[in-house]
């Protein structure tokens, strides 16, 4: 299946029921209509897009992934909120529902609620080979990008069927100066709340 998403929102209209395997069970779920392709999205070698009027493209993301604007790269909280607003979370609580781009569980984890990314992301969006489980990856605390941009060596399959947990340790990528800064800010905030 291929979906077309612009600015985090589906471009196709209408829905259909599709089978989805969750572990050994197969369930039906409501999904956006399929975008027809001549040979299948996974066999594509080129990709061409054009826009009309005011639409302009500043970034293209290809594949099964969660992506947020580059402008939020150094703001984990902003990236987290962007994913949630554009997610499959129900519209009543702030998502896009069935036309959302992904599940909120794949929003980035921020270090102690700060603008910095936790150095270990335990629930990264699966690729087509993961069969519904997620990956855990070591990431840069400032940008959230996989260390050395190397998913092969810096990511591994999450434990517990994708519900979290990671057999990987990324402690060597924790940045002491960032941790100290965030902890000091937390202490200041706690002190200001005391009566």
mmCIF file of N, CA, C and O in Angstrom, residues 89-183:
data_model
loop_
_atom_site.group_PDB
_atom_site.id
_atom_site.type_symbol
_atom_site.label_atom_id
_atom_site.label_comp_id
_atom_site.label_asym_id
_atom_site.label_seq_id
_atom_site.Cartn_x
_atom_site.Cartn_y
_atom_site.Cartn_z
ATOM 1 N N UNK A 89 -4.289 9.129 16.132
ATOM 2 C CA UNK A 89 -5.043 9.377 17.356
ATOM 3 C C UNK A 89 -6.368 10.038 16.957
ATOM 4 O O UNK A 89 -6.420 10.824 16.010
ATOM 5 N N UNK A 90 -7.429 9.736 17.668
ATOM 6 C CA UNK A 90 -8.764 10.241 17.314
ATOM 7 C C UNK A 90 -8.778 11.763 17.202
ATOM 8 O O UNK A 90 -8.120 12.471 17.967
ATOM 9 N N UNK A 91 -9.548 12.255 16.246
ATOM 10 C CA UNK A 91 -9.665 13.701 16.044
ATOM 11 C C UNK A 91 -10.154 14.404 17.303
ATOM 12 O O UNK A 91 -9.748 15.526 17.592
ATOM 13 N N UNK A 92 -11.005 13.733 18.070
ATOM 14 C CA UNK A 92 -11.575 14.333 19.279
ATOM 15 C C UNK A 92 -10.507 14.687 20.314
ATOM 16 O O UNK A 92 -10.707 15.574 21.132
ATOM 17 N N UNK A 93 -9.375 13.994 20.268
ATOM 18 C CA UNK A 93 -8.316 14.284 21.236
ATOM 19 C C UNK A 93 -7.066 14.868 20.567
ATOM 20 O O UNK A 93 -5.996 14.884 21.162
ATOM 21 N N UNK A 94 -7.210 15.347 19.357
ATOM 22 C CA UNK A 94 -6.130 16.109 18.748
ATOM 23 C C UNK A 94 -5.345 15.483 17.619
ATOM 24 O O UNK A 94 -4.384 16.059 17.142
ATOM 25 N N UNK A 95 -5.724 14.292 17.140
ATOM 26 C CA UNK A 95 -5.029 13.678 16.012
ATOM 27 C C UNK A 95 -5.846 13.799 14.737
ATOM 28 O O UNK A 95 -6.848 14.515 14.695
ATOM 29 N N UNK A 96 -5.435 13.092 13.699
ATOM 30 C CA UNK A 96 -6.163 13.101 12.429
ATOM 31 C C UNK A 96 -7.024 11.855 12.241
ATOM 32 O O UNK A 96 -7.690 11.706 11.243
ATOM 33 N N UNK A 97 -6.982 10.932 13.197
ATOM 34 C CA UNK A 97 -7.784 9.711 13.075
ATOM 35 C C UNK A 97 -7.267 8.795 11.987
ATOM 36 O O UNK A 97 -6.067 8.665 11.793
ATOM 37 N N UNK A 98 -8.170 8.175 11.244
ATOM 38 C CA UNK A 98 -7.772 7.167 10.250
ATOM 39 C C UNK A 98 -6.901 7.724 9.128
ATOM 40 O O UNK A 98 -6.234 6.986 8.428
ATOM 41 N N UNK A 99 -6.906 9.039 8.937
ATOM 42 C CA UNK A 99 -6.057 9.625 7.901
ATOM 43 C C UNK A 99 -4.729 10.130 8.466
ATOM 44 O O UNK A 99 -3.958 10.782 7.779
ATOM 45 N N UNK A 100 -4.455 9.820 9.706
ATOM 46 C CA UNK A 100 -3.184 10.211 10.307
ATOM 47 C C UNK A 100 -2.027 9.438 9.709
ATOM 48 O O UNK A 100 -2.202 8.361 9.137
ATOM 49 N N UNK A 101 -0.836 9.977 9.866
ATOM 50 C CA UNK A 101 0.334 9.352 9.242
ATOM 51 C C UNK A 101 0.898 8.204 10.043
ATOM 52 O O UNK A 101 1.547 7.331 9.487
ATOM 53 N N UNK A 102 0.699 8.166 11.369
ATOM 54 C CA UNK A 102 1.237 7.056 12.146
ATOM 55 C C UNK A 102 0.638 7.033 13.543
ATOM 56 O O UNK A 102 -0.197 7.858 13.889
ATOM 57 N N UNK A 103 1.095 6.071 14.359
ATOM 58 C CA UNK A 103 0.614 5.930 15.728
ATOM 59 C C UNK A 103 1.430 6.821 16.661
ATOM 60 O O UNK A 103 2.628 7.011 16.448
ATOM 61 N N UNK A 104 0.801 7.334 17.720
ATOM 62 C CA UNK A 104 1.513 8.233 18.639
ATOM 63 C C UNK A 104 2.626 7.537 19.399
ATOM 64 O O UNK A 104 3.541 8.195 19.882
ATOM 65 N N UNK A 105 2.577 6.214 19.502
ATOM 66 C CA UNK A 105 3.636 5.489 20.207
ATOM 67 C C UNK A 105 4.990 5.710 19.541
ATOM 68 O O UNK A 105 6.035 5.581 20.178
ATOM 69 N N UNK A 106 4.998 6.100 18.274
ATOM 70 C CA UNK A 106 6.243 6.320 17.557
ATOM 71 C C UNK A 106 6.732 7.760 17.638
ATOM 72 O O UNK A 106 7.702 8.124 16.982
ATOM 73 N N UNK A 107 6.065 8.594 18.447
ATOM 74 C CA UNK A 107 6.564 9.957 18.671
ATOM 75 C C UNK A 107 7.880 9.854 19.442
ATOM 76 O O UNK A 107 8.070 8.935 20.237
ATOM 77 N N UNK A 108 8.807 10.780 19.223
ATOM 78 C CA UNK A 108 10.097 10.682 19.917
ATOM 79 C C UNK A 108 9.953 10.837 21.426
ATOM 80 O O UNK A 108 9.054 11.514 21.910
ATOM 81 N N UNK A 109 10.853 10.187 22.161
ATOM 82 C CA UNK A 109 10.906 10.312 23.611
ATOM 83 C C UNK A 109 11.890 11.421 23.951
ATOM 84 O O UNK A 109 13.028 11.405 23.482
ATOM 85 N N UNK A 110 11.445 12.377 24.760
ATOM 86 C CA UNK A 110 12.284 13.511 25.121
ATOM 87 C C UNK A 110 12.904 13.282 26.499
ATOM 88 O O UNK A 110 12.259 12.720 27.390
ATOM 89 N N UNK A 111 14.135 13.719 26.684
ATOM 90 C CA UNK A 111 14.829 13.525 27.954
ATOM 91 C C UNK A 111 14.217 14.420 29.029
ATOM 92 O O UNK A 111 14.263 15.638 28.947
ATOM 93 N N UNK A 112 13.596 13.805 30.033
ATOM 94 C CA UNK A 112 12.953 14.498 31.158
ATOM 95 C C UNK A 112 12.057 15.654 30.728
ATOM 96 O O UNK A 112 12.029 16.700 31.360
ATOM 97 N N UNK A 113 11.351 15.476 29.622
ATOM 98 C CA UNK A 113 10.417 16.498 29.151
ATOM 99 C C UNK A 113 11.082 17.737 28.592
ATOM 100 O O UNK A 113 10.435 18.771 28.415
ATOM 101 N N UNK A 114 12.369 17.652 28.279
ATOM 102 C CA UNK A 114 13.104 18.814 27.757
ATOM 103 C C UNK A 114 13.020 18.856 26.238
ATOM 104 O O UNK A 114 12.369 18.030 25.610
ATOM 105 N N UNK A 115 13.735 19.810 25.649
ATOM 106 C CA UNK A 115 13.791 19.907 24.188
ATOM 107 C C UNK A 115 14.765 18.897 23.592
ATOM 108 O O UNK A 115 14.850 18.750 22.383
ATOM 109 N N UNK A 116 15.515 18.188 24.453
ATOM 110 C CA UNK A 116 16.506 17.216 23.994
ATOM 111 C C UNK A 116 15.901 15.815 23.881
ATOM 112 O O UNK A 116 15.019 15.442 24.641
ATOM 113 N N UNK A 117 16.420 15.049 22.928
ATOM 114 C CA UNK A 117 15.961 13.677 22.712
ATOM 115 C C UNK A 117 16.625 12.748 23.716
ATOM 116 O O UNK A 117 17.786 12.925 24.058
ATOM 117 N N UNK A 118 15.871 11.745 24.178
ATOM 118 C CA UNK A 118 16.483 10.711 24.994
ATOM 119 C C UNK A 118 17.454 9.953 24.096
ATOM 120 O O UNK A 118 17.141 9.684 22.938
ATOM 121 N N UNK A 119 18.625 9.613 24.603
ATOM 122 C CA UNK A 119 19.646 8.957 23.776
ATOM 123 C C UNK A 119 19.231 7.568 23.330
ATOM 124 O O UNK A 119 19.756 7.040 22.369
ATOM 125 N N UNK A 120 18.254 6.957 24.003
ATOM 126 C CA UNK A 120 17.717 5.658 23.586
ATOM 127 C C UNK A 120 16.248 5.840 23.237
ATOM 128 O O UNK A 120 15.435 6.170 24.092
ATOM 129 N N UNK A 121 15.915 5.652 21.974
ATOM 130 C CA UNK A 121 14.527 5.703 21.527
ATOM 131 C C UNK A 121 14.025 4.264 21.452
ATOM 132 O O UNK A 121 14.474 3.494 20.607
ATOM 133 N N UNK A 122 13.100 3.903 22.353
ATOM 134 C CA UNK A 122 12.682 2.501 22.463
ATOM 135 C C UNK A 122 11.604 2.073 21.495
ATOM 136 O O UNK A 122 11.338 0.886 21.361
ATOM 137 N N UNK A 123 10.945 3.011 20.818
ATOM 138 C CA UNK A 123 9.851 2.609 19.936
ATOM 139 C C UNK A 123 9.903 3.393 18.630
ATOM 140 O O UNK A 123 9.150 4.325 18.407
ATOM 141 N N UNK A 124 10.837 3.004 17.778
ATOM 142 C CA UNK A 124 10.999 3.642 16.479
ATOM 143 C C UNK A 124 10.139 2.899 15.463
ATOM 144 O O UNK A 124 10.008 1.681 15.527
ATOM 145 N N UNK A 125 9.554 3.626 14.536
ATOM 146 C CA UNK A 125 8.637 3.033 13.557
ATOM 147 C C UNK A 125 9.264 1.834 12.851
ATOM 148 O O UNK A 125 10.399 1.896 12.409
ATOM 149 N N UNK A 126 8.511 0.734 12.741
ATOM 150 C CA UNK A 126 9.051 -0.458 12.084
ATOM 151 C C UNK A 126 9.154 -0.286 10.572
ATOM 152 O O UNK A 126 8.446 0.523 9.986
ATOM 153 N N UNK A 127 10.027 -1.055 9.972
ATOM 154 C CA UNK A 127 10.065 -1.099 8.511
ATOM 155 C C UNK A 127 9.218 -2.282 8.047
ATOM 156 O O UNK A 127 8.602 -2.970 8.849
ATOM 157 N N UNK A 128 9.180 -2.520 6.773
ATOM 158 C CA UNK A 128 8.297 -3.566 6.250
ATOM 159 C C UNK A 128 8.736 -4.963 6.658
ATOM 160 O O UNK A 128 7.995 -5.913 6.537
ATOM 161 N N UNK A 129 9.946 -5.125 7.166
ATOM 162 C CA UNK A 129 10.424 -6.441 7.564
ATOM 163 C C UNK A 129 10.164 -6.764 9.032
ATOM 164 O O UNK A 129 10.389 -7.875 9.473
ATOM 165 N N UNK A 130 9.685 -5.803 9.799
ATOM 166 C CA UNK A 130 9.607 -5.992 11.251
ATOM 167 C C UNK A 130 8.340 -6.708 11.715
ATOM 168 O O UNK A 130 8.233 -7.051 12.883
ATOM 169 N N UNK A 131 7.377 -6.896 10.858
ATOM 170 C CA UNK A 131 6.143 -7.629 11.181
ATOM 171 C C UNK A 131 5.422 -7.071 12.402
ATOM 172 O O UNK A 131 5.012 -7.807 13.287
ATOM 173 N N UNK A 132 5.312 -5.759 12.486
ATOM 174 C CA UNK A 132 4.494 -5.140 13.537
ATOM 175 C C UNK A 132 5.216 -4.810 14.823
ATOM 176 O O UNK A 132 4.665 -4.139 15.673
ATOM 177 N N UNK A 133 6.448 -5.271 15.018
ATOM 178 C CA UNK A 133 7.187 -4.868 16.207
ATOM 179 C C UNK A 133 7.983 -3.606 15.875
ATOM 180 O O UNK A 133 8.035 -3.186 14.731
ATOM 181 N N UNK A 134 8.575 -3.000 16.893
ATOM 182 C CA UNK A 134 9.301 -1.758 16.659
ATOM 183 C C UNK A 134 10.790 -1.957 16.874
ATOM 184 O O UNK A 134 11.234 -3.014 17.299
ATOM 185 N N UNK A 135 11.548 -0.930 16.577
ATOM 186 C CA UNK A 135 12.981 -0.932 16.798
ATOM 187 C C UNK A 135 13.328 0.001 17.952
ATOM 188 O O UNK A 135 12.569 0.909 18.283
ATOM 189 N N UNK A 136 14.491 -0.208 18.547
ATOM 190 C CA UNK A 136 15.036 0.763 19.479
ATOM 191 C C UNK A 136 16.366 1.208 18.895
ATOM 192 O O UNK A 136 17.097 0.397 18.324
ATOM 193 N N UNK A 137 16.651 2.501 18.996
ATOM 194 C CA UNK A 137 17.836 3.065 18.347
ATOM 195 C C UNK A 137 18.567 4.040 19.255
ATOM 196 O O UNK A 137 17.948 4.724 20.064
ATOM 197 N N UNK A 138 19.881 4.113 19.079
ATOM 198 C CA UNK A 138 20.704 5.100 19.756
ATOM 199 C C UNK A 138 20.685 6.367 18.905
ATOM 200 O O UNK A 138 20.951 6.309 17.705
ATOM 201 N N UNK A 139 20.351 7.509 19.531
ATOM 202 C CA UNK A 139 20.234 8.743 18.767
ATOM 203 C C UNK A 139 21.016 9.885 19.409
ATOM 204 O O UNK A 139 21.336 9.862 20.593
ATOM 205 N N UNK A 140 21.273 10.888 18.602
ATOM 206 C CA UNK A 140 21.907 12.122 19.043
ATOM 207 C C UNK A 140 20.905 12.893 19.905
ATOM 208 O O UNK A 140 19.756 13.070 19.503
ATOM 209 N N UNK A 141 21.320 13.340 21.069
ATOM 210 C CA UNK A 141 20.395 14.013 21.991
ATOM 211 C C UNK A 141 19.910 15.365 21.473
ATOM 212 O O UNK A 141 18.838 15.828 21.866
ATOM 213 N N UNK A 142 20.671 16.007 20.592
ATOM 214 C CA UNK A 142 20.279 17.325 20.084
ATOM 215 C C UNK A 142 19.370 17.210 18.872
ATOM 216 O O UNK A 142 18.343 17.877 18.779
ATOM 217 N N UNK A 143 19.707 16.332 17.922
ATOM 218 C CA UNK A 143 18.953 16.252 16.669
ATOM 219 C C UNK A 143 17.958 15.108 16.601
ATOM 220 O O UNK A 143 17.054 15.130 15.771
ATOM 221 N N UNK A 144 18.140 14.074 17.421
ATOM 222 C CA UNK A 144 17.271 12.904 17.345
ATOM 223 C C UNK A 144 17.613 11.970 16.205
ATOM 224 O O UNK A 144 16.954 10.954 16.004
ATOM 225 N N UNK A 145 18.658 12.281 15.450
ATOM 226 C CA UNK A 145 19.061 11.448 14.318
ATOM 227 C C UNK A 145 19.860 10.254 14.831
ATOM 228 O O UNK A 145 20.661 10.373 15.756
ATOM 229 N N UNK A 146 19.653 9.092 14.221
ATOM 230 C CA UNK A 146 20.387 7.885 14.592
ATOM 231 C C UNK A 146 21.892 8.172 14.563
ATOM 232 O O UNK A 146 22.388 8.816 13.642
ATOM 233 N N UNK A 147 22.603 7.700 15.582
ATOM 234 C CA UNK A 147 24.048 7.926 15.676
ATOM 235 C C UNK A 147 24.726 7.494 14.369
ATOM 236 O O UNK A 147 24.467 6.399 13.855
ATOM 237 N N UNK A 148 25.567 8.365 13.835
ATOM 238 C CA UNK A 148 26.285 8.136 12.571
ATOM 239 C C UNK A 148 25.340 7.840 11.407
ATOM 240 O O UNK A 148 25.764 7.309 10.387
ATOM 241 N N UNK A 149 24.054 8.162 11.578
ATOM 242 C CA UNK A 149 23.047 7.888 10.543
ATOM 243 C C UNK A 149 23.117 6.424 10.105
ATOM 244 O O UNK A 149 22.932 6.095 8.945
ATOM 245 N N UNK A 150 23.366 5.539 11.080
ATOM 246 C CA UNK A 150 23.631 4.120 10.810
ATOM 247 C C UNK A 150 22.574 3.253 11.507
ATOM 248 O O UNK A 150 22.791 2.765 12.605
ATOM 249 N N UNK A 151 21.445 3.052 10.845
ATOM 250 C CA UNK A 151 20.369 2.258 11.428
ATOM 251 C C UNK A 151 20.774 0.796 11.626
ATOM 252 O O UNK A 151 20.313 0.138 12.553
ATOM 253 N N UNK A 152 21.636 0.270 10.765
ATOM 254 C CA UNK A 152 22.018 -1.137 10.852
ATOM 255 C C UNK A 152 22.734 -1.428 12.170
ATOM 256 O O UNK A 152 22.411 -2.388 12.864
ATOM 257 N N UNK A 153 23.689 -0.588 12.535
ATOM 258 C CA UNK A 153 24.470 -0.843 13.742
ATOM 259 C C UNK A 153 23.924 -0.165 14.990
ATOM 260 O O UNK A 153 24.264 -0.567 16.103
ATOM 261 N N UNK A 154 23.088 0.849 14.830
ATOM 262 C CA UNK A 154 22.609 1.599 15.993
ATOM 263 C C UNK A 154 21.170 1.268 16.387
ATOM 264 O O UNK A 154 20.641 1.846 17.322
ATOM 265 N N UNK A 155 20.530 0.367 15.672
ATOM 266 C CA UNK A 155 19.148 -0.015 15.988
ATOM 267 C C UNK A 155 19.048 -1.534 16.133
ATOM 268 O O UNK A 155 19.791 -2.282 15.509
ATOM 269 N N UNK A 156 18.103 -1.963 16.954
ATOM 270 C CA UNK A 156 17.810 -3.392 17.079
ATOM 271 C C UNK A 156 16.317 -3.545 17.361
ATOM 272 O O UNK A 156 15.636 -2.579 17.701
ATOM 273 N N UNK A 157 15.802 -4.756 17.225
ATOM 274 C CA UNK A 157 14.379 -5.002 17.434
ATOM 275 C C UNK A 157 14.018 -4.802 18.898
ATOM 276 O O UNK A 157 14.733 -5.224 19.793
ATOM 277 N N UNK A 158 12.906 -4.116 19.148
ATOM 278 C CA UNK A 158 12.442 -3.918 20.525
ATOM 279 C C UNK A 158 12.001 -5.242 21.129
ATOM 280 O O UNK A 158 11.634 -6.168 20.417
ATOM 281 N N UNK A 159 12.014 -5.295 22.442
ATOM 282 C CA UNK A 159 11.570 -6.488 23.164
ATOM 283 C C UNK A 159 10.065 -6.445 23.367
ATOM 284 O O UNK A 159 9.410 -5.436 23.096
ATOM 285 N N UNK A 160 9.485 -7.503 23.880
ATOM 286 C CA UNK A 160 8.067 -7.557 24.248
ATOM 287 C C UNK A 160 7.132 -7.238 23.097
ATOM 288 O O UNK A 160 6.158 -6.507 23.248
ATOM 289 N N UNK A 161 7.422 -7.755 21.922
ATOM 290 C CA UNK A 161 6.506 -7.594 20.796
ATOM 291 C C UNK A 161 6.254 -6.161 20.392
ATOM 292 O O UNK A 161 5.194 -5.814 19.911
ATOM 293 N N UNK A 162 7.227 -5.287 20.585
ATOM 294 C CA UNK A 162 7.085 -3.907 20.146
ATOM 295 C C UNK A 162 6.453 -2.997 21.158
ATOM 296 O O UNK A 162 6.272 -1.816 20.915
ATOM 297 N N UNK A 163 6.089 -3.521 22.343
ATOM 298 C CA UNK A 163 5.444 -2.655 23.335
ATOM 299 C C UNK A 163 6.467 -1.882 24.160
ATOM 300 O O UNK A 163 6.141 -1.208 25.107
ATOM 301 N N UNK A 164 7.711 -1.983 23.806
ATOM 302 C CA UNK A 164 8.760 -1.242 24.497
ATOM 303 C C UNK A 164 9.831 -2.172 25.005
ATOM 304 O O UNK A 164 9.767 -3.378 24.857
ATOM 305 N N UNK A 165 10.824 -1.584 25.605
ATOM 306 C CA UNK A 165 11.940 -2.364 26.106
ATOM 307 C C UNK A 165 12.979 -2.544 25.026
ATOM 308 O O UNK A 165 12.657 -2.589 23.846
ATOM 309 N N UNK A 166 14.226 -2.611 25.449
ATOM 310 C CA UNK A 166 15.294 -2.693 24.465
ATOM 311 C C UNK A 166 16.461 -3.455 25.056
ATOM 312 O O UNK A 166 16.863 -3.191 26.190
ATOM 313 N N UNK A 167 17.007 -4.391 24.310
ATOM 314 C CA UNK A 167 18.159 -5.128 24.773
ATOM 315 C C UNK A 167 19.458 -4.388 24.495
ATOM 316 O O UNK A 167 20.532 -4.849 24.794
ATOM 317 N N UNK A 168 19.347 -3.220 23.915
ATOM 318 C CA UNK A 168 20.495 -2.420 23.508
ATOM 319 C C UNK A 168 20.800 -1.380 24.568
ATOM 320 O O UNK A 168 19.910 -0.863 25.207
ATOM 321 N N UNK A 169 22.049 -1.058 24.763
ATOM 322 C CA UNK A 169 22.425 0.024 25.669
ATOM 323 C C UNK A 169 23.025 1.154 24.845
ATOM 324 O O UNK A 169 23.904 0.921 24.024
ATOM 325 N N UNK A 170 22.547 2.346 25.059
ATOM 326 C CA UNK A 170 23.048 3.506 24.321
ATOM 327 C C UNK A 170 23.684 4.522 25.263
ATOM 328 O O UNK A 170 23.868 5.676 24.904
ATOM 329 N N UNK A 171 23.990 4.097 26.463
ATOM 330 C CA UNK A 171 24.492 4.999 27.497
ATOM 331 C C UNK A 171 25.728 5.777 27.051
ATOM 332 O O UNK A 171 25.924 6.922 27.456
ATOM 333 N N UNK A 172 26.541 5.195 26.185
ATOM 334 C CA UNK A 172 27.747 5.885 25.740
ATOM 335 C C UNK A 172 27.427 7.136 24.910
ATOM 336 O O UNK A 172 28.293 7.976 24.692
ATOM 337 N N UNK A 173 26.160 7.266 24.471
ATOM 338 C CA UNK A 173 25.772 8.439 23.676
ATOM 339 C C UNK A 173 25.054 9.500 24.504
ATOM 340 O O UNK A 173 24.639 10.526 23.978
ATOM 341 N N UNK A 174 24.886 9.239 25.792
ATOM 342 C CA UNK A 174 24.321 10.252 26.693
ATOM 343 C C UNK A 174 25.351 11.369 26.839
ATOM 344 O O UNK A 174 26.529 11.108 27.059
ATOM 345 N N UNK A 175 24.915 12.609 26.699
ATOM 346 C CA UNK A 175 25.831 13.751 26.758
ATOM 347 C C UNK A 175 25.760 14.360 28.156
ATOM 348 O O UNK A 175 24.750 14.983 28.506
ATOM 349 N N UNK A 176 26.815 14.188 28.973
ATOM 350 C CA UNK A 176 26.782 14.662 30.364
ATOM 351 C C UNK A 176 26.436 16.142 30.513
ATOM 352 O O UNK A 176 25.672 16.514 31.395
ATOM 353 N N UNK A 177 26.956 16.993 29.630
ATOM 354 C CA UNK A 177 26.679 18.437 29.755
ATOM 355 C C UNK A 177 25.199 18.743 29.538
ATOM 356 O O UNK A 177 24.627 19.601 30.218
ATOM 357 N N UNK A 178 24.549 18.029 28.629
ATOM 358 C CA UNK A 178 23.108 18.228 28.395
ATOM 359 C C UNK A 178 22.318 17.710 29.598
ATOM 360 O O UNK A 178 21.386 18.366 30.063
ATOM 361 N N UNK A 179 22.701 16.554 30.102
ATOM 362 C CA UNK A 179 22.008 15.979 31.259
ATOM 363 C C UNK A 179 22.103 16.928 32.453
ATOM 364 O O UNK A 179 21.107 17.214 33.120
ATOM 365 N N UNK A 180 23.302 17.458 32.714
ATOM 366 C CA UNK A 180 23.496 18.392 33.829
ATOM 367 C C UNK A 180 22.656 19.651 33.648
ATOM 368 O O UNK A 180 22.040 20.143 34.590
ATOM 369 N N UNK A 181 22.621 20.174 32.425
ATOM 370 C CA UNK A 181 21.842 21.380 32.136
ATOM 371 C C UNK A 181 20.354 21.149 32.405
ATOM 372 O O UNK A 181 19.693 21.948 33.061
ATOM 373 N N UNK A 182 19.822 20.038 31.897
ATOM 374 C CA UNK A 182 18.397 19.738 32.083
ATOM 375 C C UNK A 182 18.082 19.506 33.556
ATOM 376 O O UNK A 182 17.069 19.995 34.069
ATOM 377 N N UNK A 183 18.954 18.792 34.254
ATOM 378 C CA UNK A 183 18.733 18.534 35.688
ATOM 379 C C UNK A 183 18.741 19.839 36.480
ATOM 380 O O UNK A 183 17.924 20.034 37.388
#
